[in-house]
Structure formats: C-alpha cells, structure tokens
CSV table of C-alpha atoms and ligand atoms in Angstrom, one decimal:
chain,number,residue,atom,x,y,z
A,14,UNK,CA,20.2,-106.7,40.3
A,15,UNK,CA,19.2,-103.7,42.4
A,16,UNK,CA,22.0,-101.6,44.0
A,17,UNK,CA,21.7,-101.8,47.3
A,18,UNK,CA,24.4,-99.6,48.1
A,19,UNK,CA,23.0,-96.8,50.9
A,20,UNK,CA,23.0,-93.4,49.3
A,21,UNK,CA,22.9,-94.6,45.7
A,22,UNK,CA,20.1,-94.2,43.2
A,23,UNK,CA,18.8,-97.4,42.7
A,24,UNK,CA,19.8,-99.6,39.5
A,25,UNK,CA,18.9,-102.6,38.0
A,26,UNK,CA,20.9,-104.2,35.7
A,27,UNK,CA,21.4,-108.2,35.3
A,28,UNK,CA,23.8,-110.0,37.2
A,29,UNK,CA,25.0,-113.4,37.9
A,30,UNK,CA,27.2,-115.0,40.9
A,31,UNK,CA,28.5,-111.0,41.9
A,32,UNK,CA,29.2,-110.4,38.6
A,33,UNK,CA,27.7,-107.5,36.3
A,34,UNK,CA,26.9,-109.2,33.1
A,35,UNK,CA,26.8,-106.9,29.4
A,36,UNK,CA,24.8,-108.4,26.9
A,37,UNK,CA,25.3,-111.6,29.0
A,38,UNK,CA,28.8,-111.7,29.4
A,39,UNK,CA,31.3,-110.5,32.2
A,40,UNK,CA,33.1,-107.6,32.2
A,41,UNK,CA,36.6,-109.7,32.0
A,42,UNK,CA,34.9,-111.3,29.0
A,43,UNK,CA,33.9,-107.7,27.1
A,44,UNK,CA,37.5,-106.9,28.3
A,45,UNK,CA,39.2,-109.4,26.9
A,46,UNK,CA,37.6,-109.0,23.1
A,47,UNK,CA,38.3,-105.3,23.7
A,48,UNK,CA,41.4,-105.5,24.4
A,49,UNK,CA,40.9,-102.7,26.8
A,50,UNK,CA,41.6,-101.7,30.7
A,51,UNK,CA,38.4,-99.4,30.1
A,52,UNK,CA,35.4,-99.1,27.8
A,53,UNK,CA,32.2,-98.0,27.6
A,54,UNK,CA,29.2,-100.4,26.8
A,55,UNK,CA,25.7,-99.6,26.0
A,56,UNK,CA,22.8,-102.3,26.2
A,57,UNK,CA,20.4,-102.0,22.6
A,58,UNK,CA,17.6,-103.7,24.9
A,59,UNK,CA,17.7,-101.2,27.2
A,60,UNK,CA,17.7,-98.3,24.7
A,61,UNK,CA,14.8,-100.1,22.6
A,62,UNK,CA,12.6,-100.7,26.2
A,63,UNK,CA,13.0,-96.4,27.5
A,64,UNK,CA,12.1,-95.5,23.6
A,65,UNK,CA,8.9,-98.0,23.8
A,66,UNK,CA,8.0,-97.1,27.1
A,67,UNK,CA,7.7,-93.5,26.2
A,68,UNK,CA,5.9,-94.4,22.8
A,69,UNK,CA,3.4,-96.1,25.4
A,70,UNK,CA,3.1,-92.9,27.4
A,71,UNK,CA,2.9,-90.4,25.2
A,72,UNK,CA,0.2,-89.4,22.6
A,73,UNK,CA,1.0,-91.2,19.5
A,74,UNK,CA,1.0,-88.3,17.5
A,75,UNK,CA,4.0,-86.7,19.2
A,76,UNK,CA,7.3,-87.6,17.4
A,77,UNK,CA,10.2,-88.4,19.0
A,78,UNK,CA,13.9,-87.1,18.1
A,79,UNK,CA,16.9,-88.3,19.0
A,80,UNK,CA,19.7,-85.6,19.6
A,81,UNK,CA,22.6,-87.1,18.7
A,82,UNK,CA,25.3,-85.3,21.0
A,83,UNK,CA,24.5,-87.3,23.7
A,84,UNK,CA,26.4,-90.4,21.9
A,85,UNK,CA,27.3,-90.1,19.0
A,86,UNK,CA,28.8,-93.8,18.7
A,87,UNK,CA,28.0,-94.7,14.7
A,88,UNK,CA,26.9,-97.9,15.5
A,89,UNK,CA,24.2,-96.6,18.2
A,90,UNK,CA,23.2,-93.6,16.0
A,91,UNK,CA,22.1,-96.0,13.3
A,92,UNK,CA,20.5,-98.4,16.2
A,93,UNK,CA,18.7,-95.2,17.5
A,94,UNK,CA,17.6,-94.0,13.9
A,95,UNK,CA,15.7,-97.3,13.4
A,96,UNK,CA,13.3,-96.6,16.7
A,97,UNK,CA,12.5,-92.7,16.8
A,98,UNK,CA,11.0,-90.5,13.8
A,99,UNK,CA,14.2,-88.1,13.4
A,100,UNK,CA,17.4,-87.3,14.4
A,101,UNK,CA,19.1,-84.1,15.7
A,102,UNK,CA,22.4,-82.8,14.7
A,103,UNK,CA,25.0,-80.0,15.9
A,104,UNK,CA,27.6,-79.7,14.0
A,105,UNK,CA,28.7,-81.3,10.6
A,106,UNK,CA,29.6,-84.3,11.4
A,107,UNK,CA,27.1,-85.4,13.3
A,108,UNK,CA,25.2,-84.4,10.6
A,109,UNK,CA,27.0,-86.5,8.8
A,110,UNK,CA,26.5,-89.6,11.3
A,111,UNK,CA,22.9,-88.8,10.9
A,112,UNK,CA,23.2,-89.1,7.1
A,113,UNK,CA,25.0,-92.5,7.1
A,114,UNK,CA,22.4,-93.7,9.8
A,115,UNK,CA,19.6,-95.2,7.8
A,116,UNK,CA,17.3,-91.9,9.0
A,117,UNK,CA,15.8,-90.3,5.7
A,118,UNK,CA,17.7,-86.5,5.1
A,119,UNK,CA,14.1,-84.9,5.5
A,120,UNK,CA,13.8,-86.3,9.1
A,121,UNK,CA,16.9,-84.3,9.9
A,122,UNK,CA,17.4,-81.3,11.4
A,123,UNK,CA,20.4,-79.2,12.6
A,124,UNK,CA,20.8,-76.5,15.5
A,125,UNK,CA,23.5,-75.1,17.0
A,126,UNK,CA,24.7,-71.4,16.9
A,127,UNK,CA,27.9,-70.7,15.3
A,128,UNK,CA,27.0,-73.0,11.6
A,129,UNK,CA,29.7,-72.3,9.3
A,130,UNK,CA,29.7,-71.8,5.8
A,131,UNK,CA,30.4,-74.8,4.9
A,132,UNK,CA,28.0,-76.6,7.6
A,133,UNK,CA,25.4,-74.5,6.0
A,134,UNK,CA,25.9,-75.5,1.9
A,135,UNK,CA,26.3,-79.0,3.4
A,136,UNK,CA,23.1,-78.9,5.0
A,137,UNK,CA,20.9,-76.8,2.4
A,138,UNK,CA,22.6,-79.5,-0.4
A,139,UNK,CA,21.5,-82.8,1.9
A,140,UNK,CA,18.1,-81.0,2.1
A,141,UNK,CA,17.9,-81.6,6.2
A,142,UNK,CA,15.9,-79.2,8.4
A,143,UNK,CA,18.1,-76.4,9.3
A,144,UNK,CA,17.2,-74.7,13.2
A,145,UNK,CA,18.2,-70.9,11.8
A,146,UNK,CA,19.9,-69.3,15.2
A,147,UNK,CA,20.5,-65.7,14.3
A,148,UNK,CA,19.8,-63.3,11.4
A,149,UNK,CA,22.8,-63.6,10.2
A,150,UNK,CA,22.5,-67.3,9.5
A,151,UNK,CA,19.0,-66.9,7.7
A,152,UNK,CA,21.4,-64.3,5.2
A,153,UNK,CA,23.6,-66.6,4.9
A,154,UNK,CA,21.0,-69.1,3.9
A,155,UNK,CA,19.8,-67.2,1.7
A,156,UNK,CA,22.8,-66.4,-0.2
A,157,UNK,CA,23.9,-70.2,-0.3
A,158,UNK,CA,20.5,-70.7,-1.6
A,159,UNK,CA,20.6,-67.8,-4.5
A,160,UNK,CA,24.7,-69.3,-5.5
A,161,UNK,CA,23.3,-72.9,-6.1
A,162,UNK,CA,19.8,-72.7,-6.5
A,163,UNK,CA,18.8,-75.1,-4.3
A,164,UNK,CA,15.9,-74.3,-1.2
A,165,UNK,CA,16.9,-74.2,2.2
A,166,UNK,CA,14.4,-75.5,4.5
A,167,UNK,CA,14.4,-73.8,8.0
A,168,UNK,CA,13.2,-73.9,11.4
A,169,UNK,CA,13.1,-70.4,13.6
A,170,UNK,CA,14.8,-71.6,16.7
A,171,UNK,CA,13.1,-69.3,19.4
A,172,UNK,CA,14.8,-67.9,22.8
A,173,UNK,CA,11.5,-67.7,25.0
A,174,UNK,CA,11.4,-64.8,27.1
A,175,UNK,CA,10.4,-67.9,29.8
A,176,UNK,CA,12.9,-70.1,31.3
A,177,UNK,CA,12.6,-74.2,32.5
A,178,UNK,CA,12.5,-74.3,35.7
A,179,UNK,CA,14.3,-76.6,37.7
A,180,UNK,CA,16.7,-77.5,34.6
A,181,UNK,CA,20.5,-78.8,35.2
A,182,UNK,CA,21.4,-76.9,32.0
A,183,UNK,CA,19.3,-73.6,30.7
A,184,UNK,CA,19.5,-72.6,27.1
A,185,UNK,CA,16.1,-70.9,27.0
A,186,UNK,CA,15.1,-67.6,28.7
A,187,UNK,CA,16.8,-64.5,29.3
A,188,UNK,CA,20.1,-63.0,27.1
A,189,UNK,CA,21.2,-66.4,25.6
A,190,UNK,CA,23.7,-67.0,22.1
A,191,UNK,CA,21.0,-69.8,21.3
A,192,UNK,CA,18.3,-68.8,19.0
A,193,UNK,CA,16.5,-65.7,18.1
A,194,UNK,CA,14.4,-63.4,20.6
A,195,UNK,CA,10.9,-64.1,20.7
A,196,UNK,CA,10.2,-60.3,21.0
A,197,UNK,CA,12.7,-60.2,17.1
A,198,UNK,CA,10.4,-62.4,16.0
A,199,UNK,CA,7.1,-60.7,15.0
A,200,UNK,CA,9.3,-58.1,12.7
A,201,UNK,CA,11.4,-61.1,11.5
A,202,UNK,CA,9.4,-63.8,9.9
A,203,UNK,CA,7.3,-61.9,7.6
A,204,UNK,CA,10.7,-61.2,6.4
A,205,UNK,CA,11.5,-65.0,5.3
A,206,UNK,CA,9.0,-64.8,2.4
A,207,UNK,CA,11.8,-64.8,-0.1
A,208,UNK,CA,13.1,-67.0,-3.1
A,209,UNK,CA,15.2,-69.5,-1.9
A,210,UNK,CA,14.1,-69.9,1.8
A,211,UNK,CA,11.5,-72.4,2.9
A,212,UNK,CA,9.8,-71.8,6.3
A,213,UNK,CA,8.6,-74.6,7.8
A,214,UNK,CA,8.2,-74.6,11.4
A,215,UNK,CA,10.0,-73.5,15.7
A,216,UNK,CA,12.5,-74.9,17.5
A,217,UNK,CA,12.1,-74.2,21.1
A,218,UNK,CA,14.8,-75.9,23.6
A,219,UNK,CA,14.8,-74.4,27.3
A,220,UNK,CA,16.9,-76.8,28.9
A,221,UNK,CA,18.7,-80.3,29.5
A,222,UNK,CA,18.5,-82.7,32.6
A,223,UNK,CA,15.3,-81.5,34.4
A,224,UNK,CA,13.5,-84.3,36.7
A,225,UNK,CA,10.8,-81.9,37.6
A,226,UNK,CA,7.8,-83.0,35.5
A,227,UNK,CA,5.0,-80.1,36.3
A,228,UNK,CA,8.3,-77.9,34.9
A,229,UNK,CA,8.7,-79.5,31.8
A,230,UNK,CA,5.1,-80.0,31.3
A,231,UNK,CA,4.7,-76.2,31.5
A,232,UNK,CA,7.9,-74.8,29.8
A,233,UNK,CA,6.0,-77.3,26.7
A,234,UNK,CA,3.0,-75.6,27.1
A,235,UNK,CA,4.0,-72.3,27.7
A,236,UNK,CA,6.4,-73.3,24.3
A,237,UNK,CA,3.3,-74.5,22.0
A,238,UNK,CA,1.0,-71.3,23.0
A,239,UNK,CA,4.0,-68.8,21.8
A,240,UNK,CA,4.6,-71.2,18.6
A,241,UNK,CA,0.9,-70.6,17.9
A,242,UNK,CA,1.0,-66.8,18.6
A,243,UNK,CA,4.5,-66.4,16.3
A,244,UNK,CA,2.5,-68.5,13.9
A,245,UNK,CA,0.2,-65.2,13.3
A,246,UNK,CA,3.6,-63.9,11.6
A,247,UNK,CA,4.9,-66.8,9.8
A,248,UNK,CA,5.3,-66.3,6.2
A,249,UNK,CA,3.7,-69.7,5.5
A,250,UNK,CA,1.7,-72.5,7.9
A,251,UNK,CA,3.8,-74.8,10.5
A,252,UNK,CA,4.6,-77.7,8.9
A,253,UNK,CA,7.3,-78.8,12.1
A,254,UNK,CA,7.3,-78.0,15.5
A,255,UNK,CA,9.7,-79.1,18.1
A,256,UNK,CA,9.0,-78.7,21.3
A,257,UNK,CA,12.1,-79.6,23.3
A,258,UNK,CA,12.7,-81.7,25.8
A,259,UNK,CA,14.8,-82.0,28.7
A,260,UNK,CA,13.6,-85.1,30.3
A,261,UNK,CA,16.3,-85.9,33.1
A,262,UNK,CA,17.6,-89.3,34.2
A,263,UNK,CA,18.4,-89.8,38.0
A,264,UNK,CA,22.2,-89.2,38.8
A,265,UNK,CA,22.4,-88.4,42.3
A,266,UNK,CA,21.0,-89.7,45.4
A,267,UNK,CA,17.7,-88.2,46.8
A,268,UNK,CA,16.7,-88.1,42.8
A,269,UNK,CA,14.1,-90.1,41.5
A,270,UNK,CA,13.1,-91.3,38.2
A,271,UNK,CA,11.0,-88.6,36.3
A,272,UNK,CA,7.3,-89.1,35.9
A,273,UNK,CA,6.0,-88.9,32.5
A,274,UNK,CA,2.6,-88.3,33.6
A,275,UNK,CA,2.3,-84.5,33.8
A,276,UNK,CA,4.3,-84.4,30.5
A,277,UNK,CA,1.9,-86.8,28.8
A,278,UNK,CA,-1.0,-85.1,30.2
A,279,UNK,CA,0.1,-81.3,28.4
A,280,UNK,CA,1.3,-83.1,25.3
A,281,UNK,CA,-2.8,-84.3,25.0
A,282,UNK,CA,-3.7,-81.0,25.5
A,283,UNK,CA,-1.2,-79.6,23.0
A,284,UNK,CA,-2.0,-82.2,20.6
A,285,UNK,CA,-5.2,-81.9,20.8
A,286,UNK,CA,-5.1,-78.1,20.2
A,287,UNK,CA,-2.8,-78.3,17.7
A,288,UNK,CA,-4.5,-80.4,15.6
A,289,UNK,CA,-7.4,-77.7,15.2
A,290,UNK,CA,-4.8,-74.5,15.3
A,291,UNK,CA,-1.8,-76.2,13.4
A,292,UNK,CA,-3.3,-78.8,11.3
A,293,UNK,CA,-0.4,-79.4,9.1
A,294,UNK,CA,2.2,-79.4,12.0
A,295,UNK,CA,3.8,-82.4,13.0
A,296,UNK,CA,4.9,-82.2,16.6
A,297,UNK,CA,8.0,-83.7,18.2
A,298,UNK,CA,10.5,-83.9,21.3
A,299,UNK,CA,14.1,-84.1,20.9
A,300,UNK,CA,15.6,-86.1,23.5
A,301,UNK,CA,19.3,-87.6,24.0
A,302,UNK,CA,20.2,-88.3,27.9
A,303,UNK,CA,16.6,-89.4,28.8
A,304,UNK,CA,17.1,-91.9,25.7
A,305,UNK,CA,20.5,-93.8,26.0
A,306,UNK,CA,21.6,-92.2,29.2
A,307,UNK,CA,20.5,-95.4,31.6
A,308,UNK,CA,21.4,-98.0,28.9
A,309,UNK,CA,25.4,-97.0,28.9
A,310,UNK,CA,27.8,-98.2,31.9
A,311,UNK,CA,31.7,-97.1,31.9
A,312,UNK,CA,34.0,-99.9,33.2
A,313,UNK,CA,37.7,-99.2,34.6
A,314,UNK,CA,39.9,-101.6,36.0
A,315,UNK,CA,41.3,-101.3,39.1
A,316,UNK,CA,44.9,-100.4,38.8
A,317,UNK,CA,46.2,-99.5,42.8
A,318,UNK,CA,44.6,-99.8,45.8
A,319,UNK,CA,46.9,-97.4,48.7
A,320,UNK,CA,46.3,-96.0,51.8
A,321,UNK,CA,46.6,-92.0,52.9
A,322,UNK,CA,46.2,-91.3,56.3
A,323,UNK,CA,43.6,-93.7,57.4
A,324,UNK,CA,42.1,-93.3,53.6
A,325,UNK,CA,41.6,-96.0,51.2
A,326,UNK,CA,42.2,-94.7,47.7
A,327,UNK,CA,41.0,-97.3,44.7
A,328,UNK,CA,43.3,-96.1,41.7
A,329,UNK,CA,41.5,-96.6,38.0
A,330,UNK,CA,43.0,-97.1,34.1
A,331,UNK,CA,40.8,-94.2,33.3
A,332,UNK,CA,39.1,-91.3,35.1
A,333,UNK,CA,38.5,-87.5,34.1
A,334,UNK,CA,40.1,-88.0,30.7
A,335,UNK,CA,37.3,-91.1,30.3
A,336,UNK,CA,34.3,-90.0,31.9
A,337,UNK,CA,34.2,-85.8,32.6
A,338,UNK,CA,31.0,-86.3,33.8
A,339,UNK,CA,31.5,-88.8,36.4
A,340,UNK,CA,34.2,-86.7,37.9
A,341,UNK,CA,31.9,-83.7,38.5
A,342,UNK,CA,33.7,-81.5,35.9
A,343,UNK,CA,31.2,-81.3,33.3
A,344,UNK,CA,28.9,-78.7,34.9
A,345,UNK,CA,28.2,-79.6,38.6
A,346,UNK,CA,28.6,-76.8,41.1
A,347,UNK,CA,28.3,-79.6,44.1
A,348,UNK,CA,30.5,-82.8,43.4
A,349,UNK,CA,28.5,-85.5,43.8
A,350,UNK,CA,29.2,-89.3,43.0
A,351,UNK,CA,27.2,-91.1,39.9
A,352,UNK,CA,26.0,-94.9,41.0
A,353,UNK,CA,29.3,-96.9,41.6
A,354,UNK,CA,29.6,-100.2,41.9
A,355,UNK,CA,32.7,-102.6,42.0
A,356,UNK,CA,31.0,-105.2,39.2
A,357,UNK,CA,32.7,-108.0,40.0
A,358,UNK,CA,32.2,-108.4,43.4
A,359,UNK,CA,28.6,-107.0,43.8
A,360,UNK,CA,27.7,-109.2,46.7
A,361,UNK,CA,30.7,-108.6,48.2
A,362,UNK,CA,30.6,-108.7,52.1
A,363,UNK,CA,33.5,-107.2,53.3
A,364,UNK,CA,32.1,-103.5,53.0
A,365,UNK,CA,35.0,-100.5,53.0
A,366,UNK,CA,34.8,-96.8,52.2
A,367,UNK,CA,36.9,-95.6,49.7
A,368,UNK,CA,37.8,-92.7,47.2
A,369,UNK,CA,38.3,-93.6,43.9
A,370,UNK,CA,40.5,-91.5,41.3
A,371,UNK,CA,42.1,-91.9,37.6
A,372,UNK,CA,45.2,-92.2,36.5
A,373,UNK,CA,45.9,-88.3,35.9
A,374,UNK,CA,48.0,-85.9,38.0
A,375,UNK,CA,45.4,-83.9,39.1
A,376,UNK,CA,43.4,-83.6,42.1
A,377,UNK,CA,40.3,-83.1,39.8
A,378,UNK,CA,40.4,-86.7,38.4
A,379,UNK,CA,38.2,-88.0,40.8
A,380,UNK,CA,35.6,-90.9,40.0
A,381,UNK,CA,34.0,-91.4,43.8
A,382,UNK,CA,34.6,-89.7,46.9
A,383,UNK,CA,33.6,-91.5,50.5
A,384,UNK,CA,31.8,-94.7,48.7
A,385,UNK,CA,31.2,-97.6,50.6
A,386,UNK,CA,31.8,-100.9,48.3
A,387,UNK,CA,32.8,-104.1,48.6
A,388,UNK,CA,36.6,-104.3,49.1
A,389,UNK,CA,38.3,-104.1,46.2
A,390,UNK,CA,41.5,-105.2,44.8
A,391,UNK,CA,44.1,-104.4,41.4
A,392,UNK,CA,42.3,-106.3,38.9
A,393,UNK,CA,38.8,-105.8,39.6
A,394,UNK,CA,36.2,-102.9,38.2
A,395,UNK,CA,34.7,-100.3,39.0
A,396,UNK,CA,31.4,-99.5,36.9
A,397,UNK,CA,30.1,-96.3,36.5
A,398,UNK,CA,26.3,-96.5,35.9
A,399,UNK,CA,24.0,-93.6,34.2
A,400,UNK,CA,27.2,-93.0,31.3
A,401,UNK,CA,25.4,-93.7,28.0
A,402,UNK,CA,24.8,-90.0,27.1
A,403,UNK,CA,28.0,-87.4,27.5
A,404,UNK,CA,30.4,-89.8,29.0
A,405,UNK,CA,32.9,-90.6,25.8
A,406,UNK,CA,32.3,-88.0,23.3
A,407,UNK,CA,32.5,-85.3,26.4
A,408,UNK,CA,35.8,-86.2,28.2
A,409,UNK,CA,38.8,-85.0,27.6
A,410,UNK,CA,40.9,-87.5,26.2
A,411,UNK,CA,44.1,-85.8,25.5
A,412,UNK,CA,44.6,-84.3,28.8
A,413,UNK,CA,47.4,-86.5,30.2
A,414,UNK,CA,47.7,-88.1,27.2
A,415,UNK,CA,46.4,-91.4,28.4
A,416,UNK,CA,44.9,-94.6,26.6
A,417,UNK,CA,41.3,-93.8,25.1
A,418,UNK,CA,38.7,-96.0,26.6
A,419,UNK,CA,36.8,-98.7,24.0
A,420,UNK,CA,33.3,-98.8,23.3
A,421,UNK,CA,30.9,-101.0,22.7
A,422,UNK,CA,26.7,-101.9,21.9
A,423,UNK,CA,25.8,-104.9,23.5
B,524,PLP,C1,21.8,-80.9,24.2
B,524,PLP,C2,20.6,-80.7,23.4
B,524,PLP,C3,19.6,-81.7,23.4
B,524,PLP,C4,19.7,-83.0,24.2
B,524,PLP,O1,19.6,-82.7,25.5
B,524,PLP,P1,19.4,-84.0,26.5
B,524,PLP,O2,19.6,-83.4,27.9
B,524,PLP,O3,20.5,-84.9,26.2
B,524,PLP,O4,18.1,-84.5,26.3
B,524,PLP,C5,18.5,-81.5,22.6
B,524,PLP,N1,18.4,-80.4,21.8
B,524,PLP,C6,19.3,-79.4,21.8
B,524,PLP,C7,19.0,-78.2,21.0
B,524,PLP,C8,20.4,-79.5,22.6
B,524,PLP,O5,21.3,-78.5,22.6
C-alpha cells in the first residue's frame, strides 16, 4: 500500500481488501490474540531489510550499533543483536537487555551521564565498553577498578566544540551535561595511563533525528579529524571509535526519506584515512530510530466518534499515555501529525476531516489534528505509522492511570 492521504509522508506497508495486514494478519486478528484495545507491532522483515540496505550502502568496514533506547522490547533487542555488530546501552537495564540478547559483552557499550555506582561495578564486572562522561566517572572507575581488581575498559565520550546541524535533538556542541569538553581533553587523557583503566577509543554523538545528509556527513567528518587529533594525547592507540549517528526517518509532511549517499561518501573517506592513521580502530555508527523506527505501527481502537461545533472528534483506547510522541509532547515545538491512517478501511471513500484524541482528560492528548480519512466508526483503528523507536518505552503510562498498550514482533 502507499498512503495516499494529501499531506502525509508516503508509506508502504502491505494490505489486503482495505485492510492493514501485520505479519499477514489483520489488526482484529493481532487484537484478538492480544487481547488488547491497543498495541504496538513491529515487522522483523522490515527491521532486517533498513539494516541490509544500509550494510549495502555503507563501506563494509563501518560497524553498525544499535542503541537500544529507541525500543527496548526484549524480544526485538535480541532480534536486533543478531543483525548489527554491537549494541548501545543507557542505563542498567538496558544493559542488562543487552546482556541477555545473544550480543557478546565485549560488543557492548554504555553512555549516558549520571552512571551510578552500581551501573558502574555492573558494567566494569560484565567487561562491556563503558562511554566515561565526566571526570568524576573516570575516578570512580578507577576506584571500582582498584576495590575488585578487575579492568575497566573505557571510551572518552567527547562534547565537540561543533554542533549537527539541522538535528531534531542536539547533544553535541556548546555547554552540554553529555560528555567531556574537547578543549579538557588534551590535559585529560594522558591522565588515564593508570592501573586499572583501559583506554580504548571516542564516543562522539551530536544529535538524533537529522534528515539533512551533507549535515551528518560533515558533523562525521568534522568528528573523525578531532578523534584523530585527541588521538595525539591518548595514553594508548584507538582501538574503538564511534562516530554517531543521527540518521532521521521522515515524520512530517514536506520530509523526505534521508539519502545515504553523502554519508556513505565521507564514511570512504574516513575509512580510508583511518585505516592508514588508526590502523587498529574499528569504526562504527550507533543508530536506533533510523533502525526500527519505520518497521513499528501503534494501533488504537476507535472508542467514540462525537461532534463539537461542526467538528468531528474520533475518540481512541489510548493516546498520550500510549504514544508521547505521536501527540507532539515528546519534544516538538510545532504540533504536527505522524502518518495516520484508519487501517481498516484504507480505501475507504467516504473522506471526512477529523481530530483524533485519547482517552485522557487533557487537551494535550491529542493523536491527529484536521486529518482527512475515511469515515470512521467505534470499532475500527486508527494506525499510527513511523512508532517503532520512542513510542512505548517513552509514553507516560501512568498518567491517567489507563490500560498499557501490548506489544508485539511480527
Ligand atoms: C539517543 C541516542 C542514540 C540513538 O538516537 P537515534 O535518534 O534513535 O538514532 C544513540 N546514541 C546516543 C548516545 C543517544 O543518546
């Protein structure tokens, strides 16, 4: 199917008679087995086709990561583990999902600022990569190391003094709590020559959600030539180097799918470089949205359909409390509408323009404003398309204290 809806970003996605179909079935059939007025579902095929298509367009060398906060669903962890070279944690239990995934420990690594005590001696004792964030953390480290005598293995997570343009979210660049200064750096990392601590590599990570290719292709190289020059002051060579990310998925309409040219095009370059500079270096990316964002759906029945004023409301079993994202609370300054469709009556003909909004009492719990769809009744779904990455695991599901929604690989 492609949506044809006026003002959407295009999607395909199988379909039979109307009907949106999830790993062949309906959505009253997923429903049914879920037991559910809601769920998530995310397709493995389509997962498995975005990681090979980037595999094809990349240079082989480059690794790829997946971060697991962008769905951190057990099940698709361990599906995700057995198609890229790593996975990235943030926080102790996902590195813990990462553990239980099938992924070896040594192809683990974990960022995040604010690592606890006890995130850290889990970490140094599982022997996964850990992406140091502040000083204070290599101490720490350090003193975890000299209690146990065990070796923690760490990566220098760098704040660039340069920022990715263009990017939805920016964590690079500028005064930021993530990572370490580049300008600390040259005084710093002579410093980690010390019992206990292995070096072995940079983090860098600008920014999430950017479809602006030359940006990203440029924020990577500006990334690898200040990993090379903080090399100079490493206490031992590179042996890892991640190079971000921040490969954006269309949402919105006007916004296209990215194009991986330019990216592949300075990854050659890098690689190529790198391979004479940084022999021992193993390169990577660390995506999560760009991965399993267009392979997840969110489906909510239709509950109420009412009338305001001239204004046709479609009422849902879940909103906000579901799907933060979709409602335009997780980080939009605009609202704007994801790709809606009502997925059981895709070729519907009777076209209407509606609002649609959760179940919560709150103005904010909004899933579509001014849509045109197929007229919908009580019974039927909505589908919310682009929800495989921060859909579940970033809604509120307390507020309102509402049913949870499912979830389920198809
Ligand atoms: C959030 C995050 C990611 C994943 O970002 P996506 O936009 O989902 O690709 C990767 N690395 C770090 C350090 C992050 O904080």
């Amino acid at each position: 199917m492609t949506n044809k809806a006026i003002d959407q970003v295009a999607i395909d996605w199988p379909c039979a008679d109307g009907q949106l179909l999830l790993g062949g079935r309906t959505l009253d059939a997923v429903a049914a087995e879920l037991g559910s007025d809601a769920f998530y579902a995310y397709d493995r095929g389509r997962m498995e086709a975005r990681v090979a298509a980037l595999r094809r367009a990349l240079p082989p060398c480059i690794g790829l990561h997946y971060a697991v906060k962008a769905n951190p669903l057990p099940e698709l962890v361990t599906f995700m583990a057995s198609l890229v070279d790593g996975l990235d944690v943030a926080s102790r239990r996902e590195m813990q999902l990462a553990l239980n995934s099938g992924m070896r420990a040594a192809s683990v690594s974990y960022a995040g600022p604010g690592k606890g005590m006890q995130d850290l001696r889990d970490a140094v004792a599982a022997g996964i990569l850990i992406n140091v964030e502040s000083p204070r953390e290599i101490e720490r480290l350090a003193q975890i190391a000299a209690e146990t005598g065990q070796t923690a293995r760490i990566a220098v997570r760098v704040n660039p003094a340069f920022e990715l343009r263009g990017a939805g979210m920016r964590m690079g660049g500028g005064a930021k709590p993530f990572g370490i200064d580049e300008e600390a750096l040259p005084a710093l990392l002579p410093t980690l020559q010390r019992p206990g601590l292995r070096f072995e590599g940079f983090h860098l990570y600008c920014g999430s959600q950017s479809l602006n290719a030359s940006a990203i292709a440029e924020s990577l190289q500006q990334g690898y030539a200040l990993a090379l020059r903080l090399a100079a002051w490493a206490p031992a060579p590179v042996l890892s180097l991640n190079l971000g990310g921040g490969l954006g998925i269309p949402y919105f309409p006007g916004e296209r799918p990215l194009d991986l040219a330019p990216i592949a095009a300075a990854l050659d370059k890098i690689a190529t470089d790198a391979a004479m500079q940084m022999p021992q270096a193993r390169l990577h990316l660390e995506l999560g949205r760009y991965l399993v964002g267009e392979a997840g759906i969110y489906a909510t029945r239709i509950v109420d359909r009412k009338v305001s004023r001239g204004e046709t409301f479609l009422i849902t079993a879940g909103g906000m409390n579901h799907h933060l994202a979709a409602s335009g609370n997780l980080g939009q300054v605009i609202r704007k509408n994801y790709p809606v469709v009502i997925g059981n009556r895709l070729e519907g003909s009777e076209l209407e323009r509606v609002h649609i909004h959760g179940p919560l009492c709150t103005p904010l719990d909004v899933l579509a404003q001014g849509v045109v769809l197929p007229r919908a009744e009580p019974g039927d779904w909505v589908v919310v398309f682009q929800s495989g990455a921060y859909g579940y695991s970033a809604s509120p599901h307390g507020f309102l204290s509402q049913p949870l929604p499912s979830e389920i690989l198809t």
